[in-house]
Short mmCIF file of C-alpha atoms in Angstrom, two decimals:
data_model
loop_
_atom_site.label_atom_id
_atom_site.label_comp_id
_atom_site.label_asym_id
_atom_site.label_seq_id
_atom_site.Cartn_x
_atom_site.Cartn_y
_atom_site.Cartn_z
CA MET F 1 0.00 0.00 0.00
CA THR F 2 1.24 3.48 -0.77
CA ARG F 3 2.45 5.15 2.37
CA THR F 4 1.01 8.61 2.87
CA TYR F 5 2.16 11.34 5.19
CA SER F 6 0.82 14.80 5.94
CA PHE F 7 3.17 17.69 6.60
CA LEU F 8 2.12 21.07 7.94
CA SER F 9 4.32 23.85 6.67
CA LYS F 10 5.26 24.88 10.22
CA ALA F 11 5.96 21.36 11.49
CA SER F 12 9.45 20.60 12.71
CA THR F 13 11.48 19.14 9.85
CA ARG F 14 15.01 19.76 11.05
CA GLY F 15 17.47 17.47 9.29
CA LEU F 16 17.23 15.62 6.03
CA ALA F 17 14.05 13.61 5.64
CA GLY F 18 16.17 10.60 4.72
CA ASN F 19 17.34 10.38 8.35
CA GLY F 20 15.04 8.03 10.20
CA ALA F 21 14.45 10.28 13.18
CA GLY F 22 14.30 13.46 11.15
CA ARG F 23 11.87 11.92 8.69
CA LYS F 24 9.44 11.03 11.46
CA ALA F 25 9.54 14.51 12.98
CA GLY F 26 6.35 16.35 12.20
CA MET F 27 4.74 13.36 10.46
CA VAL F 28 1.17 12.34 11.02
CA VAL F 29 0.17 9.05 9.46
CA LEU F 30 -3.11 9.41 7.66
CA GLY F 31 -5.64 6.64 8.09
CA THR F 32 -7.65 5.32 5.18
CA VAL F 33 -10.72 7.49 4.79
CA GLY F 34 -13.88 5.43 4.24
CA LEU F 35 -16.89 6.76 2.34
CA ALA F 36 -20.31 6.94 4.00
CA MET F 37 -22.42 3.92 3.14
CA ALA F 38 -25.62 4.23 1.14
CA GLY F 39 -27.61 2.91 4.12
CA CYS F 40 -27.48 6.33 5.81
CA ALA F 41 -31.00 7.80 5.79
CA ASP F 42 -29.99 11.24 4.48
CA GLN F 43 -28.19 9.70 1.48
CA SER F 44 -30.85 7.25 0.40
CA GLY F 45 -33.81 7.74 -1.86
CA PRO F 46 -34.52 8.11 -5.54
CA GLY F 47 -32.06 10.98 -5.99
CA ALA F 48 -29.07 9.09 -4.62
CA ALA F 49 -26.14 8.54 -6.99
CA THR F 50 -25.94 4.95 -8.17
CA GLY F 51 -22.93 4.96 -10.50
CA PRO F 52 -19.41 6.41 -10.91
CA GLN F 53 -19.26 10.18 -10.87
CA ALA F 54 -17.49 12.24 -13.54
CA PRO F 55 -14.14 13.62 -12.34
CA LYS F 56 -14.36 17.11 -10.90
CA ALA F 57 -11.70 19.78 -11.13
CA ALA F 58 -9.44 19.68 -8.08
CA THR F 59 -10.30 22.60 -5.79
CA SER F 60 -8.06 21.78 -2.84
CA HIS F 61 -4.81 23.57 -2.04
CA LYS F 62 -3.39 20.39 -0.52
CA ILE F 63 -0.03 19.58 -2.12
CA GLY F 64 0.63 16.00 -3.17
CA VAL F 65 4.26 14.86 -3.48
CA LEU F 66 5.24 11.71 -5.38
CA LEU F 67 8.80 10.55 -4.73
CA PRO F 68 10.74 7.29 -4.19
CA LEU F 69 11.08 7.11 -0.40
CA THR F 70 12.23 3.48 -0.34
CA GLY F 71 14.32 1.40 -2.70
CA PRO F 72 17.49 2.33 -4.63
CA ASN F 73 16.46 5.97 -5.23
CA ALA F 74 15.32 6.62 -1.67
CA ALA F 75 18.22 8.95 -0.79
CA LEU F 76 17.52 11.09 -3.84
CA GLY F 77 13.81 11.04 -3.11
CA HIS F 78 14.34 12.31 0.43
CA GLU F 79 16.68 15.00 -0.89
CA LEU F 80 13.94 16.31 -3.17
CA LEU F 81 11.45 16.06 -0.33
CA ALA F 82 13.74 18.25 1.77
CA GLY F 83 13.79 20.86 -0.99
CA ALA F 84 10.00 20.93 -1.16
CA GLN F 85 9.73 21.10 2.63
CA LEU F 86 12.02 24.13 2.69
CA ALA F 87 9.83 25.97 0.20
CA LEU F 88 6.72 25.13 2.17
CA ALA F 89 8.30 26.23 5.45
CA GLU F 90 9.23 29.57 3.91
CA ASN F 91 6.09 30.21 1.89
CA GLY F 92 3.46 27.74 3.06
CA THR F 93 0.62 29.98 4.28
CA SER F 94 -2.38 30.39 1.99
CA THR F 95 -3.62 33.97 1.78
CA ALA F 96 -6.17 33.56 -1.00
CA PRO F 97 -9.41 35.53 -0.53
CA GLY F 98 -11.29 34.18 2.45
CA GLN F 99 -8.41 31.87 3.48
CA ALA F 100 -5.59 32.09 6.01
CA SER F 101 -4.26 28.63 6.77
CA ALA F 102 -1.12 26.54 6.58
CA LEU F 103 -0.79 24.46 3.42
CA GLN F 104 -0.59 20.71 3.79
CA MET F 105 1.86 18.42 2.05
CA ASP F 106 0.67 14.86 1.34
CA VAL F 107 3.62 12.59 0.47
CA HIS F 108 3.35 9.26 -1.39
CA ASP F 109 6.07 6.69 -2.03
CA THR F 110 6.37 5.82 -5.74
CA ALA F 111 8.59 2.85 -4.87
CA ALA F 112 5.85 1.17 -2.86
CA VAL F 113 3.52 -1.51 -4.21
CA GLY F 114 1.68 -0.21 -7.26
CA GLY F 115 4.37 2.32 -8.13
CA ALA F 116 3.72 5.84 -9.36
CA SER F 117 0.30 4.99 -10.76
CA ALA F 118 -0.99 3.82 -7.37
CA ALA F 119 0.65 6.82 -5.68
CA ALA F 120 -1.13 9.24 -8.03
CA THR F 121 -4.43 7.47 -7.45
CA ALA F 122 -3.91 7.72 -3.69
CA ALA F 123 -3.18 11.44 -4.03
CA ALA F 124 -6.41 11.93 -5.97
CA GLU F 125 -8.39 9.98 -3.37
CA ALA F 126 -6.82 12.10 -0.62
CA GLY F 127 -8.15 15.23 -2.29
CA ASP F 128 -4.80 16.73 -3.29
CA GLY F 129 -5.01 19.72 -5.62
CA ILE F 130 -1.60 19.42 -7.30
CA ILE F 131 1.21 16.84 -7.60
CA LEU F 132 4.90 17.63 -7.22
CA GLY F 133 6.87 14.83 -8.89
CA PRO F 134 7.37 12.06 -9.80
CA LEU F 135 11.13 11.82 -10.23
CA THR F 136 11.59 9.96 -13.53
CA ALA F 137 10.08 10.00 -17.00
CA VAL F 138 8.80 6.44 -16.54
CA ASP F 139 7.06 7.32 -13.28
CA THR F 140 5.66 10.50 -14.81
CA ALA F 141 4.09 8.53 -17.64
CA ALA F 142 2.59 6.10 -15.11
CA ALA F 143 1.21 8.82 -12.81
CA ALA F 144 -0.16 11.18 -15.46
CA PRO F 145 -3.42 9.33 -16.33
CA ALA F 146 -4.70 9.24 -12.74
CA ALA F 147 -3.67 12.83 -12.14
CA GLN F 148 -5.31 14.09 -15.32
CA SER F 149 -8.50 12.17 -14.57
CA ALA F 150 -8.67 14.02 -11.26
CA SER F 151 -7.72 17.36 -12.90
CA MET F 152 -4.60 17.59 -10.72
CA PRO F 153 -1.74 19.51 -12.36
CA VAL F 154 1.59 17.64 -12.30
CA LEU F 155 4.97 19.36 -11.86
CA ALA F 156 7.31 16.47 -12.70
CA PHE F 157 11.02 16.48 -11.92
CA THR F 158 12.09 14.79 -15.15
CA SER F 159 13.88 16.62 -17.97
CA ASP F 160 12.31 14.42 -20.67
CA VAL F 161 10.33 16.87 -22.79
CA GLY F 162 8.44 13.91 -24.24
CA GLN F 163 6.42 13.84 -21.01
CA ALA F 164 5.26 17.44 -21.40
CA ARG F 165 1.57 17.85 -22.18
CA ASN F 166 -1.45 19.83 -21.12
CA GLY F 167 -1.56 19.60 -17.33
CA VAL F 168 1.83 17.86 -16.97
CA TRP F 169 4.86 20.14 -16.75
CA VAL F 170 8.49 19.03 -17.10
CA MET F 171 10.43 20.97 -14.46
CA GLY F 172 13.93 19.77 -15.39
CA ILE F 173 16.31 21.84 -17.51
CA THR F 174 15.84 20.10 -20.84
CA PRO F 175 18.39 19.72 -23.65
CA GLU F 176 15.83 21.38 -25.91
CA ASP F 177 15.75 24.45 -23.66
CA GLN F 178 19.54 24.68 -23.70
CA VAL F 179 19.68 24.45 -27.49
CA GLU F 180 16.98 27.11 -27.92
CA ARG F 181 19.07 29.52 -25.86
CA LEU F 182 22.26 28.74 -27.79
CA VAL F 183 20.62 29.10 -31.20
CA ALA F 184 19.04 32.43 -30.26
CA THR F 185 22.38 33.78 -29.05
CA ALA F 186 24.29 32.47 -32.07
CA ARG F 187 21.71 33.99 -34.39
CA GLN F 188 22.21 37.37 -32.73
CA GLU F 189 25.92 36.90 -33.42
CA GLY F 190 25.13 36.50 -37.12
CA ARG F 191 25.21 32.69 -37.39
CA HIS F 192 22.64 31.27 -39.80
CA ARG F 193 23.93 27.86 -40.97
CA PHE F 194 23.63 25.31 -38.16
CA ALA F 195 24.80 21.71 -37.97
CA ALA F 196 25.11 19.11 -35.23
CA PHE F 197 27.52 16.23 -34.59
CA LEU F 198 25.95 14.15 -31.85
CA PRO F 199 26.20 10.76 -30.14
CA ASP F 200 23.56 8.23 -31.15
CA ASN F 201 21.98 8.08 -27.69
CA PRO F 202 18.97 9.67 -25.93
CA LEU F 203 20.85 12.87 -25.05
CA GLY F 204 22.13 13.21 -28.60
CA HIS F 205 18.66 12.81 -30.10
CA ALA F 206 17.14 15.24 -27.60
CA LEU F 207 19.75 17.83 -28.59
CA GLY F 208 19.13 17.10 -32.27
CA ASN F 209 15.38 17.48 -31.90
CA GLY F 210 15.95 20.70 -30.01
CA LEU F 211 18.11 22.06 -32.83
CA LEU F 212 15.50 21.19 -35.44
CA ALA F 213 12.75 22.90 -33.44
CA SER F 214 14.85 25.95 -32.60
CA CYS F 215 15.92 26.54 -36.21
CA ARG F 216 12.32 26.15 -37.35
CA ASP F 217 10.93 28.45 -34.68
CA GLN F 218 13.56 31.12 -35.37
CA GLY F 219 13.13 31.11 -39.13
CA LEU F 220 16.47 29.48 -39.94
CA MET F 221 17.19 26.87 -42.59
CA SER F 222 16.93 23.26 -41.48
CA PRO F 223 20.19 22.11 -39.85
CA THR F 224 22.33 19.18 -40.95
CA ILE F 225 22.49 16.62 -38.14
CA VAL F 226 24.83 13.62 -37.97
CA TYR F 227 24.68 10.94 -35.26
CA HIS F 228 27.89 8.97 -34.73
CA THR F 229 28.28 5.51 -33.21
CA GLY F 230 31.04 6.46 -30.80
CA SER F 231 34.07 4.71 -32.26
CA GLN F 232 37.12 6.80 -33.07
CA ALA F 233 37.08 5.70 -36.72
CA SER F 234 33.41 6.57 -37.21
CA ILE F 235 33.81 9.92 -35.49
CA THR F 236 36.72 10.90 -37.74
CA GLN F 237 35.06 9.73 -40.94
CA MET F 238 31.63 11.16 -40.19
CA MET F 239 33.09 14.52 -39.17
CA ARG F 240 34.88 14.65 -42.51
CA GLU F 241 31.60 13.97 -44.29
CA LEU F 242 29.69 16.57 -42.28
CA SER F 243 32.34 19.22 -42.90
CA SER F 244 32.71 18.37 -46.64
CA TYR F 245 36.38 17.75 -46.00
CA ASP F 246 37.13 16.02 -49.31
CA THR F 247 35.46 18.76 -51.35
CA ARG F 248 37.23 21.51 -49.42
CA ARG F 249 40.58 19.80 -49.85
CA ALA F 250 40.02 19.29 -53.58
CA GLU F 251 39.25 22.98 -53.91
CA ALA F 252 42.39 24.03 -52.05
CA GLN F 253 45.22 25.49 -54.13
CA PRO F 254 47.64 22.63 -54.97
CA ASP F 255 50.72 24.88 -54.78
CA GLY F 256 49.74 26.28 -51.38
CA ASN F 257 50.16 29.94 -52.46
CA ALA F 258 46.66 30.93 -51.44
CA SER F 259 47.03 29.71 -47.89
CA ALA F 260 49.69 28.53 -45.53
CA PRO F 261 50.07 24.81 -44.84
CA ALA F 262 48.50 23.50 -41.69
CA SER F 263 50.23 20.97 -39.47
CA THR F 264 48.89 17.46 -39.58
CA PRO F 265 47.05 16.70 -36.33
CA ALA F 266 48.30 13.82 -34.26
CA ALA F 267 46.09 10.76 -34.17
CA PRO F 268 43.92 10.81 -31.03
CA ALA F 269 45.04 7.30 -29.99
CA THR F 270 48.74 8.23 -29.66
CA GLY F 271 50.51 9.89 -26.75
CA SER F 272 50.20 13.63 -26.13
CA THR F 273 51.88 16.40 -24.23
CA ASP F 274 51.10 17.53 -20.70
CA THR F 275 49.58 20.68 -22.13
CA ALA F 276 47.06 18.66 -24.13
CA ASP F 277 46.20 16.61 -21.06
CA LYS F 278 45.19 19.73 -19.17
CA THR F 279 42.56 20.59 -21.75
CA LEU F 280 40.57 17.38 -21.40
CA PRO F 281 38.47 15.75 -18.65
CA SER F 282 40.63 14.37 -15.83
CA ASP F 283 39.39 10.82 -16.32
CA LEU F 284 40.94 10.85 -19.79
CA ALA F 285 44.47 11.82 -18.80
CA ALA F 286 45.60 8.19 -18.71
CA ALA F 287 44.27 7.61 -22.20
CA LEU F 288 46.21 10.57 -23.51
CA LYS F 289 49.42 9.26 -21.97
CA GLY F 290 48.87 5.73 -23.26
CA GLY F 291 51.54 5.87 -25.97
CA SER F 292 55.17 5.00 -25.17
CA ASP F 293 58.19 6.98 -26.29
CA THR F 294 58.70 4.44 -29.05
CA SER F 295 55.18 4.81 -30.38
CA ALA F 296 55.45 8.58 -30.16
CA THR F 297 58.65 8.49 -32.20
CA ALA F 298 57.01 6.20 -34.76
CA SER F 299 54.05 8.57 -34.97
CA ALA F 300 56.38 11.51 -35.55
CA ASP F 301 58.23 9.62 -38.29
CA SER F 302 54.91 8.75 -39.95
CA ALA F 303 53.76 12.36 -39.77
CA ALA F 304 57.01 13.53 -41.35
CA GLN F 305 56.31 11.29 -44.34
CA THR F 306 52.72 12.58 -44.73
CA PRO F 307 52.31 15.55 -47.06
CA ALA F 308 51.17 18.72 -45.31
CA VAL F 309 47.47 19.49 -45.77
CA PRO F 310 46.85 23.04 -47.03
CA LYS F 311 44.60 25.35 -45.09
CA LEU F 312 41.05 24.62 -46.18
CA ALA F 313 38.05 26.84 -46.74
CA PRO F 314 35.46 27.01 -43.93
CA PRO F 315 32.96 24.12 -43.69
CA PRO F 316 29.37 24.54 -44.94
CA PHE F 317 28.12 25.63 -41.49
CA ASP F 318 29.00 28.46 -39.14
CA ALA F 319 27.61 26.96 -35.90
CA LEU F 320 28.11 23.37 -34.76
CA LEU F 321 26.32 21.68 -31.86
CA LEU F 322 28.16 18.86 -30.07
CA GLY F 323 26.77 16.51 -27.43
CA ASP F 324 29.63 14.29 -26.25
CA THR F 325 31.39 14.17 -22.90
CA GLY F 326 34.28 12.04 -21.67
CA LEU F 327 36.19 9.87 -24.13
CA GLY F 328 33.72 10.59 -26.90
CA LEU F 329 34.43 14.31 -26.60
CA LYS F 330 38.16 13.68 -26.73
CA ASN F 331 37.73 11.84 -30.04
CA VAL F 332 35.44 14.56 -31.40
CA ILE F 333 38.04 17.22 -30.56
CA GLY F 334 40.59 15.21 -32.55
CA ALA F 335 38.16 14.91 -35.47
CA LEU F 336 37.54 18.66 -35.47
CA ALA F 337 41.27 19.28 -35.85
CA ASP F 338 41.56 16.59 -38.52
CA SER F 339 38.76 18.19 -40.58
CA GLN F 340 39.97 21.77 -39.95
CA VAL F 341 36.80 22.85 -38.16
CA SER F 342 37.84 25.55 -35.72
CA SER F 343 36.48 28.44 -33.70
CA ALA F 344 38.02 30.80 -36.23
CA ASN F 345 34.97 30.35 -38.48
CA VAL F 346 32.57 28.06 -36.59
CA ARG F 347 30.84 28.66 -33.26
CA ILE F 348 31.12 25.39 -31.33
CA MET F 349 28.26 24.76 -28.88
CA GLY F 350 27.60 21.99 -26.38
CA PRO F 351 25.35 20.74 -23.57
CA GLY F 352 25.13 22.23 -20.10
CA LEU F 353 26.86 19.09 -18.83
CA TRP F 354 30.11 20.73 -19.93
CA ALA F 355 29.85 23.05 -16.93
CA ALA F 356 30.96 20.19 -14.68
CA PHE F 357 34.41 20.03 -16.33
CA ALA F 358 34.77 23.39 -18.05
CA THR F 359 38.34 23.72 -16.74
CA LYS F 360 39.29 20.72 -18.92
CA LEU F 361 37.88 22.14 -22.16
CA GLY F 362 40.69 24.47 -23.17
CA ALA F 363 40.96 22.74 -26.56
CA LEU F 364 37.47 24.09 -27.27
CA LYS F 365 38.31 27.68 -26.35
CA GLY F 366 35.46 29.93 -27.48
CA ALA F 367 32.82 27.18 -27.34
CA TRP F 368 29.47 27.92 -25.72
CA TYR F 369 27.09 26.06 -23.45
CA ALA F 370 23.85 27.16 -21.81
CA ALA F 371 23.27 26.65 -18.09
CA PRO F 372 21.91 28.42 -15.02
CA ASP F 373 24.08 31.10 -13.44
CA PRO F 374 25.66 29.41 -10.37
CA SER F 375 25.45 32.67 -8.43
CA SER F 376 21.65 32.48 -8.52
CA ARG F 377 21.76 29.35 -6.36
CA GLN F 378 23.90 30.59 -3.50
CA SER F 379 21.10 31.87 -1.28
CA PHE F 380 19.09 28.67 -1.64
CA ALA F 381 22.16 26.52 -0.93
CA SER F 382 22.86 28.45 2.27
CA ARG F 383 19.29 28.12 3.53
CA PHE F 384 19.15 24.42 2.64
CA MET F 385 22.48 23.86 4.41
CA ALA F 386 21.26 25.60 7.55
CA ARG F 387 18.16 23.39 7.67
CA ASN F 388 19.58 20.02 6.54
CA HIS F 389 23.29 20.29 7.44
CA HIS F 390 24.62 19.48 3.98
CA MET F 391 24.76 21.12 0.58
CA PRO F 392 21.77 20.34 -1.67
CA ARG F 393 22.06 18.15 -4.71
CA PRO F 394 21.10 19.90 -7.97
CA LEU F 395 17.75 18.09 -8.21
CA ALA F 396 16.65 19.65 -4.93
CA ASP F 397 16.42 22.91 -6.88
CA LEU F 398 13.55 21.45 -8.90
CA SER F 399 11.50 20.32 -5.93
CA TYR F 400 11.94 23.70 -4.26
CA ASP F 401 10.85 25.44 -7.46
CA ALA F 402 7.81 23.19 -7.83
CA ALA F 403 6.74 23.76 -4.22
CA LYS F 404 7.30 27.50 -4.67
CA VAL F 405 4.93 27.42 -7.66
CA ALA F 406 2.31 25.66 -5.55
CA THR F 407 2.58 28.07 -2.64
CA THR F 408 2.55 31.11 -4.94
CA VAL F 409 -0.57 29.98 -6.80
CA ALA F 410 -2.31 29.04 -3.55
CA ARG F 411 -1.90 32.61 -2.34
CA VAL F 412 -3.79 34.08 -5.29
CA ALA F 413 -6.21 31.39 -6.47
CA PRO F 414 -9.24 30.76 -4.22
CA ASN F 415 -9.68 27.17 -5.39
CA GLY F 416 -7.16 24.63 -6.60
CA TYR F 417 -4.35 25.39 -9.05
CA PRO F 418 -5.87 26.88 -12.23
CA ALA F 419 -3.90 26.46 -15.46
CA ASP F 420 -4.16 30.16 -16.30
CA VAL F 421 -2.43 31.06 -13.02
CA LEU F 422 0.20 28.33 -13.37
CA THR F 423 1.05 29.63 -16.85
CA ARG F 424 1.00 33.31 -15.93
CA SER F 425 3.19 35.41 -18.17
CA GLU F 426 5.34 36.82 -15.37
CA GLY F 427 6.43 33.32 -14.40
CA PHE F 428 8.01 32.43 -11.07
CA ALA F 429 11.24 33.08 -9.20
CA GLY F 430 13.30 29.90 -9.14
CA VAL F 431 16.44 28.73 -7.39
CA ASP F 432 18.45 28.97 -10.63
CA GLY F 433 16.66 32.01 -12.00
CA PRO F 434 13.20 32.88 -13.33
CA PHE F 435 11.10 30.36 -15.21
CA THR F 436 7.71 30.16 -16.89
CA LEU F 437 5.34 27.22 -17.30
CA LEU F 438 4.07 27.03 -20.87
CA PRO F 439 0.58 25.75 -21.77
CA ASP F 440 2.01 22.70 -23.60
CA GLY F 441 3.78 21.38 -20.50
CA ARG F 442 7.25 22.71 -21.21
CA THR F 443 9.11 24.95 -18.76
CA ARG F 444 11.00 27.90 -20.16
CA ARG F 445 13.96 28.71 -17.91
CA ALA F 446 16.25 31.72 -18.03
CA LEU F 447 19.63 30.22 -18.90
CA GLY F 448 22.91 32.04 -19.25
CA VAL F 449 25.36 31.40 -22.09
CA PHE F 450 28.90 30.55 -20.98
CA GLU F 451 32.08 30.72 -23.08
CA VAL F 452 34.93 28.27 -22.54
CA LEU F 453 38.31 29.83 -21.74
CA ASP F 454 41.75 28.30 -22.22
CA ASN F 455 44.57 27.42 -19.80
CA GLY F 456 42.27 25.58 -17.41
CA VAL F 457 40.46 28.74 -16.34
CA GLY F 458 37.01 27.27 -17.00
CA ALA F 459 34.25 29.39 -18.51
CA LYS F 460 32.91 32.90 -18.19
CA LEU F 461 29.30 34.07 -18.27
CA LEU F 462 29.02 35.62 -21.72
CA VAL F 463 25.29 36.39 -21.89
CA PRO F 464 23.36 36.65 -18.61
CA ALA F 465 20.11 34.79 -18.17
CA THR F 466 17.14 36.60 -19.66
CA THR F 467 15.21 38.59 -17.04
CA LYS F 468 13.13 40.86 -19.25
CA SER F 469 9.79 39.99 -17.65
CA ALA F 470 8.94 41.06 -14.14
CA VAL F 471 9.21 37.82 -12.21
CA SER F 472 7.43 37.52 -8.90
CA GLY F 473 6.35 34.81 -6.54
#
């Protein structure tokens, strides 16, 4: 049976909910509420309902939370619960017309018997007006039907935009959102011919779909997108095809008078210098040092016998979206050099995941990625730390934001959580910056654009997050 708890916003919740004692503080176990039987005199008679009733719009301000509180994801579930509890403690009093009461939080375990579907059904039966969660795309898909039948809005913590729909919002920072920000900024820079070189995996396809949609929405020509299989050979060959390497080389002046020769790039599999090692993720340093002195000498001899490649004309695109990390990114960087695709004439762009190792990306100096401004999170992190005695994981930002939406709407809407208030144009103030819920279930977040620097410095904020609209809440 799904376990259900009720939290008052002012209840003691010191410490992370994952701690056994801390989790029990302020909890009141809710009993199963039975319906009055038809035998009662005031409910009998010809006018009594005899069949299932049509679902009614949720009018309660009670906040349902669907998270894994047991099982392998329990620690993460309790972390998100702590984020939501913090928001409720800070903002959890309803001041809608005619109301002045503490908001209740009704928590259901999606890892219990029946999973997310049973948890959503239990939330509907408990009279919840909105659902925060679930955590994953799979759980969101399972919970959505019951929630929609009960007209309960869902603020899910997944970043899978495929789950977005009317009444179900994806709160995570999606690859599509990142790409939209990058394309808009590159277009302002004068870039109009976009391409993508992406891994053939879910992240790669999400980035590719985002590029297609962004170019379409911004009136740009359809981009060329190539998905590689991950092997070094396929990356090198497919990059050459994408960049029209053979055509560009054939068009180059054979005598080299028009342009200076370019040095032949070393093969990615051979040894490299310490300087090169510093420009790549730390877990790849060993791979870069894999070659012995003998193999390095052999590589140098081979390079000396290879004719110098003349400097080639720019490729048929002026902005290139990448999606690799780790070893795949190392091979892509080698393929860029091999095909003479450089920041001199192409704006390289990548996923927000690059922020985690920006100091290792010196070889991609000038590349962009879109991500929240870390400075926006400092206040939240300090308050979370004071309450839970550890720094919050990034996903706790989402649960705080979702709970902040619920408390903000509850203060202005007399009944339930109306879609027109949830999608208000001014949006909401989030941990990582302002955001707006769109009618189709997507969440538009204000992301900054960062530019990679060299020499292990990391990245600088090039374009601040958009804050044109007056954001309140």
